[in-house]
PDB file of C-alpha atoms in Angstrom:
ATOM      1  CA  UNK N  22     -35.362-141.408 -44.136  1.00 49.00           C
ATOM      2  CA  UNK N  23     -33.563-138.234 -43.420  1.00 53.00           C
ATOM      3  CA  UNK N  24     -31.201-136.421 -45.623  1.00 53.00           C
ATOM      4  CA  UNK N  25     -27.131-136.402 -44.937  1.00 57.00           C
ATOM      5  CA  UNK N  26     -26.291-131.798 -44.960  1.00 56.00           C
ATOM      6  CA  UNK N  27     -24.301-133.720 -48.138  1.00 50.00           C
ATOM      7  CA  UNK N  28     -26.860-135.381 -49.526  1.00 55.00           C
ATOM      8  CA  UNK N  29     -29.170-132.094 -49.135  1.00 54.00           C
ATOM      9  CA  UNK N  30     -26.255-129.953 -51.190  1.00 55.00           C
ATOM     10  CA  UNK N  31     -26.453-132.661 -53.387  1.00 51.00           C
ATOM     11  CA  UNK N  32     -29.884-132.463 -54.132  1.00 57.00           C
ATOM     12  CA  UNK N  33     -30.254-129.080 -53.910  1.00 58.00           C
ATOM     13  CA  UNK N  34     -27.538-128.902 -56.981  1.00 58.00           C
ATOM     14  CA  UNK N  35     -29.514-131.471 -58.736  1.00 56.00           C
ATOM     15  CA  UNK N  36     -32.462-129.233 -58.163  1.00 53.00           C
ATOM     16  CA  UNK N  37     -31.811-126.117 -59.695  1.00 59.00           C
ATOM     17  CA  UNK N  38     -30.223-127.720 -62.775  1.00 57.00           C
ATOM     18  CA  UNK N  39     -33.440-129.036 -64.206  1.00 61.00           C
ATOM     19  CA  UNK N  40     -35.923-127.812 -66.301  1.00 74.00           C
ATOM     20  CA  UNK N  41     -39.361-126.303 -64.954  1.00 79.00           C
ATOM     21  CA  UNK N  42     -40.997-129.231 -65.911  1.00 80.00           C
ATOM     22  CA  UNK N  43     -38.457-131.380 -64.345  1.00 82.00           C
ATOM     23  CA  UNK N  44     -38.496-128.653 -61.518  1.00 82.00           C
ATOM     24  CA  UNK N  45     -42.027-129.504 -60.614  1.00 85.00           C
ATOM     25  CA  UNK N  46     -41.819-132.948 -60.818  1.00 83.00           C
ATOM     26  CA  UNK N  47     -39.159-132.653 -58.621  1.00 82.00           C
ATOM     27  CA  UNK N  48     -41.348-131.187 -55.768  1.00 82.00           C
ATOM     28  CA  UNK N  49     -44.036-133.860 -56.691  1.00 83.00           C
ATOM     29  CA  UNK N  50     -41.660-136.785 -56.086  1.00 85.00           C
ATOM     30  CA  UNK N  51     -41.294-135.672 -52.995  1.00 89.00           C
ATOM     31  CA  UNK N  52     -44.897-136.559 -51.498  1.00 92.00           C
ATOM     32  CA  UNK N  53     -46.325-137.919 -54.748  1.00 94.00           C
ATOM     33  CA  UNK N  54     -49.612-139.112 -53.156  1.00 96.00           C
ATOM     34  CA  UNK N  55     -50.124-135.932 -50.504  1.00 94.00           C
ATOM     35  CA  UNK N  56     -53.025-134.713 -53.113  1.00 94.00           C
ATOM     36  CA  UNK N  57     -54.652-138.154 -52.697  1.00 96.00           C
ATOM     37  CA  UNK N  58     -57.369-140.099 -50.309  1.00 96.00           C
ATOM     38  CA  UNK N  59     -55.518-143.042 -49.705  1.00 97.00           C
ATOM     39  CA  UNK N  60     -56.076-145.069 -46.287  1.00 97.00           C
ATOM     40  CA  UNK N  61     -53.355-145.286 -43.938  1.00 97.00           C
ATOM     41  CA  UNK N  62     -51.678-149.099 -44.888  1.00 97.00           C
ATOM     42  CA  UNK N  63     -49.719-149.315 -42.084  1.00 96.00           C
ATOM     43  CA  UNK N  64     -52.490-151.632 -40.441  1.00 96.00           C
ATOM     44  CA  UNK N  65     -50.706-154.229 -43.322  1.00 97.00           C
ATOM     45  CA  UNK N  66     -47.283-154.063 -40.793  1.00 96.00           C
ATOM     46  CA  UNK N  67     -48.930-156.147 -38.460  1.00 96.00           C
ATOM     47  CA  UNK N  68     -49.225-158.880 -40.565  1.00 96.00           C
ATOM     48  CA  UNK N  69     -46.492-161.308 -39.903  1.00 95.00           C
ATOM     49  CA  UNK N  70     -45.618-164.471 -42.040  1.00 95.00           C
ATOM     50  CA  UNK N  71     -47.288-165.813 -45.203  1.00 97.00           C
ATOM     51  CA  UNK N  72     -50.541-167.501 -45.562  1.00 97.00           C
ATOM     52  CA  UNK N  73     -51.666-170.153 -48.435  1.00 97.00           C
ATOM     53  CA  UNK N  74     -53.857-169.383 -51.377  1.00 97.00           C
ATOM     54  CA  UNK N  75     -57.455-171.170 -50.502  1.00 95.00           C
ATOM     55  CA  UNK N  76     -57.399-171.606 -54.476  1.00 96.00           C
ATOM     56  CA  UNK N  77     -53.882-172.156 -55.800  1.00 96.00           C
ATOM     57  CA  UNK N  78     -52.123-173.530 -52.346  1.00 97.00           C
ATOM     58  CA  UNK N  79     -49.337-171.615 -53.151  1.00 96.00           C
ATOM     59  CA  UNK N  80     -47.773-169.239 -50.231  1.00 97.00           C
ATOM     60  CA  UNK N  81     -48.913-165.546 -50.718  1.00 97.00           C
ATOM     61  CA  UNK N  82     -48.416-162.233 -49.039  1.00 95.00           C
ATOM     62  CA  UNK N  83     -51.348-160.084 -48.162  1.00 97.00           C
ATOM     63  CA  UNK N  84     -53.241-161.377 -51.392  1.00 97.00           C
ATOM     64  CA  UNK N  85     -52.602-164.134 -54.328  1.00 97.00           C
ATOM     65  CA  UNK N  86     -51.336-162.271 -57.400  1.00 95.00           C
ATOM     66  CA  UNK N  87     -52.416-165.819 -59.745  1.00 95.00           C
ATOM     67  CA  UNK N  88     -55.882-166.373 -58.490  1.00 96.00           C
ATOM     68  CA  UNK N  89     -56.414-162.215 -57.625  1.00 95.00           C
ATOM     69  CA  UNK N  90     -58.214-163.383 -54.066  1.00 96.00           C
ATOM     70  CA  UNK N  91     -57.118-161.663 -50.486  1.00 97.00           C
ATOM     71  CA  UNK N  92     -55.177-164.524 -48.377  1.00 98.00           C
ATOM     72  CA  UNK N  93     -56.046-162.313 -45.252  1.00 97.00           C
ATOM     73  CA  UNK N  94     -59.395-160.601 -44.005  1.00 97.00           C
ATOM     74  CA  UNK N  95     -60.691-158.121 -45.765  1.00 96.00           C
ATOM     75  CA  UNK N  96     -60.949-155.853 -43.251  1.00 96.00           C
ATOM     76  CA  UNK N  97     -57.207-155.420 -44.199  1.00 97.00           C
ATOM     77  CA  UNK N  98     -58.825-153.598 -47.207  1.00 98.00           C
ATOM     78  CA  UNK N  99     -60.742-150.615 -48.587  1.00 98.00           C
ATOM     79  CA  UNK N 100     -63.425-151.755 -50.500  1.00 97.00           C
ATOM     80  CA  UNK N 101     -63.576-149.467 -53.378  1.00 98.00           C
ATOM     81  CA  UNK N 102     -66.804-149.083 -55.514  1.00 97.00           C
ATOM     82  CA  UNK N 103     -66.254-148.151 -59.395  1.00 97.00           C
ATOM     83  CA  UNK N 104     -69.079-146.923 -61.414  1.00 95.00           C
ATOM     84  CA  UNK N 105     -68.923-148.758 -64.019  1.00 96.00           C
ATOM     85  CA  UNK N 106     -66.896-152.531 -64.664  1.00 97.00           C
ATOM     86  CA  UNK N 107     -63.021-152.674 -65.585  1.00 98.00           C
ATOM     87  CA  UNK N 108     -61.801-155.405 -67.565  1.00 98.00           C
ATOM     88  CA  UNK N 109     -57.841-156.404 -67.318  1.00 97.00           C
ATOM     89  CA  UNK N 110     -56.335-158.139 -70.450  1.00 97.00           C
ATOM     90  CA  UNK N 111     -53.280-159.639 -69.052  1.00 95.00           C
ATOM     91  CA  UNK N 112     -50.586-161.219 -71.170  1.00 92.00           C
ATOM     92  CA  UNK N 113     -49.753-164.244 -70.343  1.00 89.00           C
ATOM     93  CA  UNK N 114     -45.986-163.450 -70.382  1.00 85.00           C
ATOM     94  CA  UNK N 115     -46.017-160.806 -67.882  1.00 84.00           C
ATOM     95  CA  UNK N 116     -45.037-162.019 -64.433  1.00 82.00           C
ATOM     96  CA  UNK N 117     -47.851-162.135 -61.878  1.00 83.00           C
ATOM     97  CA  UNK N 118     -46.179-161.180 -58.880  1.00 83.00           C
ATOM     98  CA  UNK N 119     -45.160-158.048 -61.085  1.00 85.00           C
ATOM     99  CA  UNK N 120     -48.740-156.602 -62.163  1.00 91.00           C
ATOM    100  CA  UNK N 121     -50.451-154.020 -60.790  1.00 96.00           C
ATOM    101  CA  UNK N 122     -53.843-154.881 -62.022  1.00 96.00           C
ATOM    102  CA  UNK N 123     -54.087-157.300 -59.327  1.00 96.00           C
ATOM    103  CA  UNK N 124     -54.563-154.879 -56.941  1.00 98.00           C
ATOM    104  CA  UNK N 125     -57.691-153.384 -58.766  1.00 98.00           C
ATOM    105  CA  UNK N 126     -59.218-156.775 -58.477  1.00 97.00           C
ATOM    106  CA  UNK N 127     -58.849-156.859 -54.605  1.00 98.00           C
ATOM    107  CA  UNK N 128     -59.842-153.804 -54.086  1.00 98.00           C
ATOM    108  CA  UNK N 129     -62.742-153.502 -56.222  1.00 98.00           C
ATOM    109  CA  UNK N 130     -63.935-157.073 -56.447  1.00 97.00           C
ATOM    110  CA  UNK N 131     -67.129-156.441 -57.568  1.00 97.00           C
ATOM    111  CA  UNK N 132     -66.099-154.103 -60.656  1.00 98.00           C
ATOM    112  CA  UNK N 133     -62.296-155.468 -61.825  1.00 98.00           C
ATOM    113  CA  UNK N 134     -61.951-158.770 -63.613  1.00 97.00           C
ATOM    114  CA  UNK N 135     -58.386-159.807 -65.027  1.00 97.00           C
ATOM    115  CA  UNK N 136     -58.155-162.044 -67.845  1.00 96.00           C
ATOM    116  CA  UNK N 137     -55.171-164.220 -68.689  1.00 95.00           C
ATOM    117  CA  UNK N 138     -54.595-163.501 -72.758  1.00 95.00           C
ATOM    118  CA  UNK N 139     -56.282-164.979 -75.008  1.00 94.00           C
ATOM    119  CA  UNK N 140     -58.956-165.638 -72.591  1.00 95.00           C
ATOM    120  CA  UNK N 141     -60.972-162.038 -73.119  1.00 93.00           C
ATOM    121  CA  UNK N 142     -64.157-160.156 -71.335  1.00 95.00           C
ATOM    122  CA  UNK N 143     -67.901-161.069 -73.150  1.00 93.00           C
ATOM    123  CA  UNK N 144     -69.594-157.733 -74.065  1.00 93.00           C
ATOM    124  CA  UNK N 145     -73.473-157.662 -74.279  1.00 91.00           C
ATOM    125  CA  UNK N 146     -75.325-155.884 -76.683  1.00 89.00           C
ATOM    126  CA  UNK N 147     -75.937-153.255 -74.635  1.00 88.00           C
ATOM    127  CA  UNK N 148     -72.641-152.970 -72.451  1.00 92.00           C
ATOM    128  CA  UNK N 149     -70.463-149.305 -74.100  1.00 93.00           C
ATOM    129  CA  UNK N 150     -67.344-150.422 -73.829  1.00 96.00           C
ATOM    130  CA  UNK N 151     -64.159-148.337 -74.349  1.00 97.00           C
ATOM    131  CA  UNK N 152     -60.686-149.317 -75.069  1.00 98.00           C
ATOM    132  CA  UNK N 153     -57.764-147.557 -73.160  1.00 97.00           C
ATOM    133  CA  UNK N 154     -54.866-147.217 -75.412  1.00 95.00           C
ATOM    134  CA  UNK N 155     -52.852-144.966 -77.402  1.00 92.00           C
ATOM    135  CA  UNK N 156     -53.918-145.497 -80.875  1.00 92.00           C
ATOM    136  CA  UNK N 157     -53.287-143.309 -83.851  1.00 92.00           C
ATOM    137  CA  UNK N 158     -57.405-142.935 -84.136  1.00 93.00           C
ATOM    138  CA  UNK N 159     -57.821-142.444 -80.195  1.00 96.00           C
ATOM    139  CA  UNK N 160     -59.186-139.585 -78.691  1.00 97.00           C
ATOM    140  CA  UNK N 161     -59.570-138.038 -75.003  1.00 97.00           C
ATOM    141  CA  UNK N 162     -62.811-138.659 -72.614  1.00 96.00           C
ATOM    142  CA  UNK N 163     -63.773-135.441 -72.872  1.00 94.00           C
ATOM    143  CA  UNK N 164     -63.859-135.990 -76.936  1.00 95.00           C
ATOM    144  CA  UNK N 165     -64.958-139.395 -76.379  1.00 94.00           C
ATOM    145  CA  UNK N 166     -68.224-137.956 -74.209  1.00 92.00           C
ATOM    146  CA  UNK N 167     -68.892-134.710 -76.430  1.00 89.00           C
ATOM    147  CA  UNK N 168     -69.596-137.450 -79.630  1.00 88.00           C
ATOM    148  CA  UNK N 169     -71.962-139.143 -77.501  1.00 83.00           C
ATOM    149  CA  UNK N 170     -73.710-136.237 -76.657  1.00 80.00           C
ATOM    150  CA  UNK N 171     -73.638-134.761 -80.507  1.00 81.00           C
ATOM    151  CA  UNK N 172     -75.195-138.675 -80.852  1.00 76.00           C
ATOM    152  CA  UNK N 173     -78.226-137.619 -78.879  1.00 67.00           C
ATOM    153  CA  UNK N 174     -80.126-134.522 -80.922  1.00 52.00           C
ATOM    154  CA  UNK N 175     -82.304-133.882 -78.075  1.00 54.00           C
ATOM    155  CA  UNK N 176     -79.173-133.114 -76.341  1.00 52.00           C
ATOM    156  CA  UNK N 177     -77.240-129.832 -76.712  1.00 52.00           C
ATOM    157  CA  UNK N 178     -72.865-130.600 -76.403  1.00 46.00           C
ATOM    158  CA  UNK N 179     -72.881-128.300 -72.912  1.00 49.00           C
ATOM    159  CA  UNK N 180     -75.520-130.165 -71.600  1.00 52.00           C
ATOM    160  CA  UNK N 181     -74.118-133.413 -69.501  1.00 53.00           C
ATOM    161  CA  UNK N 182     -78.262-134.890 -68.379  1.00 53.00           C
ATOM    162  CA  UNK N 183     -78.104-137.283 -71.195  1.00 48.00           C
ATOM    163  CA  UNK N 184     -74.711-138.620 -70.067  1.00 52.00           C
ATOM    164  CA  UNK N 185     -75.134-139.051 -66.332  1.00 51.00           C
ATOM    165  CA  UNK N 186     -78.493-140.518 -67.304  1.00 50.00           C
ATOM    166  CA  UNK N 187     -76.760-143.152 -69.443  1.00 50.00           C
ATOM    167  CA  UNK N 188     -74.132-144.213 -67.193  1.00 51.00           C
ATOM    168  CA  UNK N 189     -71.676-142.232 -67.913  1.00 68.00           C
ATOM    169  CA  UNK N 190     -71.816-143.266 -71.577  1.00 83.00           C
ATOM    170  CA  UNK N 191     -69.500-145.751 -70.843  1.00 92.00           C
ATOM    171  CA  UNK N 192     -70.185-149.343 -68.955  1.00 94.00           C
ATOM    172  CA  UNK N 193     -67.128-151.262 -69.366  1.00 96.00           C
ATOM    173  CA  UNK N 194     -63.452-149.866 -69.848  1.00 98.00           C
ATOM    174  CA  UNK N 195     -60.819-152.441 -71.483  1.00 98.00           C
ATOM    175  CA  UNK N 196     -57.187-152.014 -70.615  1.00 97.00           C
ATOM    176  CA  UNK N 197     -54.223-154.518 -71.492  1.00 96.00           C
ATOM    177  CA  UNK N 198     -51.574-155.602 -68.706  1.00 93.00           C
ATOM    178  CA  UNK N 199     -48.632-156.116 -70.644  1.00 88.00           C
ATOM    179  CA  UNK N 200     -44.812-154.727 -71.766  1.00 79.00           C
ATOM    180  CA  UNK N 201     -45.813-151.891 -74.506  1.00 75.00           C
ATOM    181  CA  UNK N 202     -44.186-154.916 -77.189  1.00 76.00           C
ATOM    182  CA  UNK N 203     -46.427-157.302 -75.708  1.00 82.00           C
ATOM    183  CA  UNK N 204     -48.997-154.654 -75.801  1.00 85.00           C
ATOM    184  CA  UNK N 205     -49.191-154.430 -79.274  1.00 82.00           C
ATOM    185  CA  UNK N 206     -49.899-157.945 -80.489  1.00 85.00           C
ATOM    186  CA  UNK N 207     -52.943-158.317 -78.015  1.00 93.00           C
ATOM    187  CA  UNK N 208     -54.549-154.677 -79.399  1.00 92.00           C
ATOM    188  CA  UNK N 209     -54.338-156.692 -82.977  1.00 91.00           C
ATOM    189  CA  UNK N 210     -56.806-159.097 -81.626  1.00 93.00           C
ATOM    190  CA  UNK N 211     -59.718-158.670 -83.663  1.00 93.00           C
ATOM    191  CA  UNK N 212     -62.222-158.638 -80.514  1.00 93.00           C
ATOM    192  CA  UNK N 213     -60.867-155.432 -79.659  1.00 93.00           C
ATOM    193  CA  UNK N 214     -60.893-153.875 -83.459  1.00 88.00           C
ATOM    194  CA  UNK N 215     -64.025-152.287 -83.541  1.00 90.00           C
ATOM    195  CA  UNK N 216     -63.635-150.694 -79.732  1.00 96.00           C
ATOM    196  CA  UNK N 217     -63.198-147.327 -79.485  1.00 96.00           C
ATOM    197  CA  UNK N 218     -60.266-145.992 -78.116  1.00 97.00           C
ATOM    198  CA  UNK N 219     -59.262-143.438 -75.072  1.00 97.00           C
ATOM    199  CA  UNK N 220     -55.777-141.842 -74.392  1.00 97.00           C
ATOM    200  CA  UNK N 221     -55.126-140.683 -71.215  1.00 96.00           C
ATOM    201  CA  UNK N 222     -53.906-136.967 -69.820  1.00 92.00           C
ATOM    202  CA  UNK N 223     -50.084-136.862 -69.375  1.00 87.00           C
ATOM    203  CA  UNK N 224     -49.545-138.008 -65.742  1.00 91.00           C
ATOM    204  CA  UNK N 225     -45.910-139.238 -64.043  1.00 90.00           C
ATOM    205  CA  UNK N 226     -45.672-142.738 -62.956  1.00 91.00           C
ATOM    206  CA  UNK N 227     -44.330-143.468 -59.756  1.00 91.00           C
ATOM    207  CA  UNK N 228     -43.951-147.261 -60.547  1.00 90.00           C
ATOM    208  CA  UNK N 229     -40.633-148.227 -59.445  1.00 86.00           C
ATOM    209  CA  UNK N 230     -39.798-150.959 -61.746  1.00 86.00           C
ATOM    210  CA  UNK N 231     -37.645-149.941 -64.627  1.00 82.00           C
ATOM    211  CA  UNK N 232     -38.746-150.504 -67.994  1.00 77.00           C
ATOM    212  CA  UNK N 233     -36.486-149.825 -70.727  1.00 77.00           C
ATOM    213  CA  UNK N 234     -36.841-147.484 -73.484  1.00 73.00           C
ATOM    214  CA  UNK N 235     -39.896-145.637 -71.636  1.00 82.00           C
ATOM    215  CA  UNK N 236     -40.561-142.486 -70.345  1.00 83.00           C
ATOM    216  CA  UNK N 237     -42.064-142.189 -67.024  1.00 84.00           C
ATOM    217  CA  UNK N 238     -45.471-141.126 -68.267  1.00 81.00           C
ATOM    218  CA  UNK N 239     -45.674-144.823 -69.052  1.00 88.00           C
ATOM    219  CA  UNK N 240     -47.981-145.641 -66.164  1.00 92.00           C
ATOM    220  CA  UNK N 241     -48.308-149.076 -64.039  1.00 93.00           C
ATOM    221  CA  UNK N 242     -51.623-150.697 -64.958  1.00 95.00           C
ATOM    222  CA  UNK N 243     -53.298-149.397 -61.777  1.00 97.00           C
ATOM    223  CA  UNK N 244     -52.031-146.077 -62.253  1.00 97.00           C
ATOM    224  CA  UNK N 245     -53.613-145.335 -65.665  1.00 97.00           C
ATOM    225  CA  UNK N 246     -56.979-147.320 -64.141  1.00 98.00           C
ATOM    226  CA  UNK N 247     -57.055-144.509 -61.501  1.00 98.00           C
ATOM    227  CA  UNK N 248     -56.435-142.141 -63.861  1.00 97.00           C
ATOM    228  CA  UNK N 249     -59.091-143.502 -66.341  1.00 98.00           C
ATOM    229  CA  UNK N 250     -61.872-142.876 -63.483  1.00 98.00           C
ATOM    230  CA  UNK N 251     -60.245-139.563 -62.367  1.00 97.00           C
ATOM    231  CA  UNK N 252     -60.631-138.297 -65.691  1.00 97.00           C
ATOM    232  CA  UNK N 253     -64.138-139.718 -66.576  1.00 96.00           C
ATOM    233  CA  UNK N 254     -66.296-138.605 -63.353  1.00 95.00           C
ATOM    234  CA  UNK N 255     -64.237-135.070 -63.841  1.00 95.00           C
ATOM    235  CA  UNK N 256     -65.587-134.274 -67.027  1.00 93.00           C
ATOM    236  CA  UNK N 257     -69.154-135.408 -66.090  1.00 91.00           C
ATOM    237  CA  UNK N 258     -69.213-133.624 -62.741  1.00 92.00           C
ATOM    238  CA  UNK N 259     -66.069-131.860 -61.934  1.00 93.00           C
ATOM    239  CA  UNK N 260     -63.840-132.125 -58.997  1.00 94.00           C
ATOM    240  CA  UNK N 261     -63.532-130.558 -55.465  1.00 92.00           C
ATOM    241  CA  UNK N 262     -59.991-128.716 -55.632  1.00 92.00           C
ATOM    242  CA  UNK N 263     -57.821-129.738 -53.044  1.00 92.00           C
ATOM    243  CA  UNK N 264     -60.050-132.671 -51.934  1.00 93.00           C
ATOM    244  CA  UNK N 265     -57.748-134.146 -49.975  1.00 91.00           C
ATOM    245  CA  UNK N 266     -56.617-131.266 -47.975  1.00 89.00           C
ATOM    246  CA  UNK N 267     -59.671-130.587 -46.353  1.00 82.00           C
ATOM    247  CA  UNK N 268     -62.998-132.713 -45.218  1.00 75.00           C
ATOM    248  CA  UNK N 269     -65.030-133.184 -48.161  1.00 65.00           C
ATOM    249  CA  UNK N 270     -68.221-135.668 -47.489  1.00 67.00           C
ATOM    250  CA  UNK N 271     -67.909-138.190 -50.392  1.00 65.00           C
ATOM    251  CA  UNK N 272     -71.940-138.813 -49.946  1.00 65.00           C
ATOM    252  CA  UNK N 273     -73.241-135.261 -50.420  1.00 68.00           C
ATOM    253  CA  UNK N 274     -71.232-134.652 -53.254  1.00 78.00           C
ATOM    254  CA  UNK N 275     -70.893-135.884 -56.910  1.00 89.00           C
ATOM    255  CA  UNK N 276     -68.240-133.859 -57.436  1.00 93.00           C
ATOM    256  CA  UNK N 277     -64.865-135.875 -57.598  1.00 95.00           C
ATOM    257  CA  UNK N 278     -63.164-136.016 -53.900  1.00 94.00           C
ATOM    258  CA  UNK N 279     -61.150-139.339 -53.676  1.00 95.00           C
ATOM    259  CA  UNK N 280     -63.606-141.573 -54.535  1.00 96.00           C
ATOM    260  CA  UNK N 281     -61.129-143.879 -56.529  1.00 98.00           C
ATOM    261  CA  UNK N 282     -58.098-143.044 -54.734  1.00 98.00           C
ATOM    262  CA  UNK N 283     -57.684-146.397 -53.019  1.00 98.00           C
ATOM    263  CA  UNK N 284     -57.308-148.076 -55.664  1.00 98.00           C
ATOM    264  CA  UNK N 285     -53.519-146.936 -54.893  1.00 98.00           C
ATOM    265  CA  UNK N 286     -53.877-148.749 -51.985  1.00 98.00           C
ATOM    266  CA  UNK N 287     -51.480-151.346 -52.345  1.00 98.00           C
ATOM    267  CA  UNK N 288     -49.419-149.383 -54.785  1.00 97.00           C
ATOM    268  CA  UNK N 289     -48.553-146.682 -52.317  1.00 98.00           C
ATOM    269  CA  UNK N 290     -48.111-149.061 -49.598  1.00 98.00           C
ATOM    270  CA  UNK N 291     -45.563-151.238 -51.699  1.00 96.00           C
ATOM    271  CA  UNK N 292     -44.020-147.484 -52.562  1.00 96.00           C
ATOM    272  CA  UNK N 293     -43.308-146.741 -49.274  1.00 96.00           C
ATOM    273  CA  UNK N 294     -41.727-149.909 -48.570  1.00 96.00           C
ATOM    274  CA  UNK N 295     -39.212-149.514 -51.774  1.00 94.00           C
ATOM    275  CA  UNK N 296     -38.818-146.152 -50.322  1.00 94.00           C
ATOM    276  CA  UNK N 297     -37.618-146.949 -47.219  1.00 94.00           C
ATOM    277  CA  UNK N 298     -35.117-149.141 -48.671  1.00 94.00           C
ATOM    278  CA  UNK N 299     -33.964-147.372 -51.603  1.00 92.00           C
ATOM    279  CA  UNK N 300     -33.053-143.653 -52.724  1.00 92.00           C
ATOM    280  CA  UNK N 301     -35.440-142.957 -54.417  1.00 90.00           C
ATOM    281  CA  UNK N 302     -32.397-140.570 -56.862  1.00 86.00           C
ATOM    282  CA  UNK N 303     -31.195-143.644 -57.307  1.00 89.00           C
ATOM    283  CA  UNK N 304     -33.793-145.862 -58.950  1.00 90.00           C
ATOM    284  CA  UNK N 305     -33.365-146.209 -62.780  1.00 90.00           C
ATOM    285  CA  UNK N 306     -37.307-145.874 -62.681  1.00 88.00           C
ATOM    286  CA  UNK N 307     -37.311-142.553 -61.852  1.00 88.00           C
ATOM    287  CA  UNK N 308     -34.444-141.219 -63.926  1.00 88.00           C
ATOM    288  CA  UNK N 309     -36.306-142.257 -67.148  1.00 87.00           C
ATOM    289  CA  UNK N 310     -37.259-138.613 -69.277  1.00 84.00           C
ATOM    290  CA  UNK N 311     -40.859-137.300 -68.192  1.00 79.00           C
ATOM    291  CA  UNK N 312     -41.469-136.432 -71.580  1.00 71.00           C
TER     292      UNK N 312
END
């Protein structure tokens, strides 16, 4: 969509009224996933009409938000591989057809499962499971990873063998699809008590649903999954900087270089869409504080 010469003054004014870190954001909002490996979506234009759930029967879009199954080939799809299993707590208040966890589920089948609360993910004895939220006892993956390796004594804390031999110390990651109010009164569940718990790094949604009373690093479900796995294969093996400016070979490196990006898949195709539709100035979503 181009830009009125009075709705460039406009923003230009806006612009150099803000603060450096609203500055910055500013210039990321612009092409928030340009540092990303997302596949071109547009293939998803040439899908015309609605199809019915095999499952529910009801009449879905692209992929059934209640039963978390593709309505369409697959080939419609990246197939993303996680390395280890995500677990989705949904509540069962929150609207399907809003959730972004679906969209983990159809594009890593194999590694996403969403349950419908109080339904809840079995752990085995030897699963490592991690919960994602902000708790007052939480602490960061890098933290979380440096206690596992003061764990092991055959292990010094700068050397990261023993985790990439265990799996990256972590098998299963737990994270709850819900309002933050509804959030709450699942995390009191006494399955989840004993889990430990992960806080993320400070990243900017670009969710475009407006949620009231929260700042924008308040991230969509699928946003703070990405972000989990960002963060966890970075501190075990780093990342390639810039990845997605130049042509990195995802198989002859372990270094981070997009792996996960799809996941956004959906979420940056449905972003576009609002996009083109809306200012995206304009959106309460967006004018919500960043900090």
């Amino acid at each position: 969509m181009t830009e009125s010469p009075v709705e460039t003054t406009l923003n230009e004014e806006r612009f150099n009224k803000l603060t450096s870190i609203e500055s910055q954001q500013y210039v990321i909002d612009k092409e928030p996933f340009r540092m990303l490996k997302i596949n071109d979506a547009s293939i998803l234009n040439t899908i015309e009409g609605r199809e019915i759930c095999g499952q529910c029967f009801k009449s879905r879009k692209f992929f059934c938000y209640t039963c978390c199954k593709p309505v369409i080939d697959c080939k419609y799809f990246p197939r993303v591989k996680l390395p280890i299993k995500i677990d989705v707590i949904k509540h069962a208040r929150e609207i399907d057809g809003k959730s972004t966890a679906i969209h983990a589920a159809i594009l890593a089948p194999e590694d996403v499962t969403v349950y419908i609360y109080p339904d809840f993910p079995k752990f085995s004895s030897n699963d490592k499971v991690v919960l994602i939220f902000p708790s007052k006892n939480s602490v960061t993956i890098g933290e979380f990873l440096s206690l596992e390796l003061q764990k092991n004594r055959n292990s010094n804390e700068h050397d990261m063998t023993f985790i990439k031999n265990n799996e990256f110390s972590i098998t299963r990651a737990v994270f709850i699809d819900s309002t933050w109010n509804q959030t709450k009164s699942i995390y009191k569940d006494q399955r989840l008590k004993n889990l430990p718990c992960i806080v993320l790094k400070s990243r900017i949604s670009q969710f475009w649903r407006h949620q009231k009373k929260s700042p924008r690093w308040y991230l969509a479900t699928i946003e703070a999954i990405h972000q989990f796995l960002l963060e966890l294969h970075d501190c075990i093996y780093g990342t390639v900087k810039n990845y997605a400016l130049n042509e990195t070979n995802i198989i002859s490196t372990k270094l981070y270089c997009g792996q996960y990006d799809n996941l956004l898949y959906l979420f940056k195709y449905m972003y576009d869409k609002i996009h083109l539709i809306y200012d995206h100035n304009k959106l309460w979503a967006y004018k919500r504080p960043l900090i």
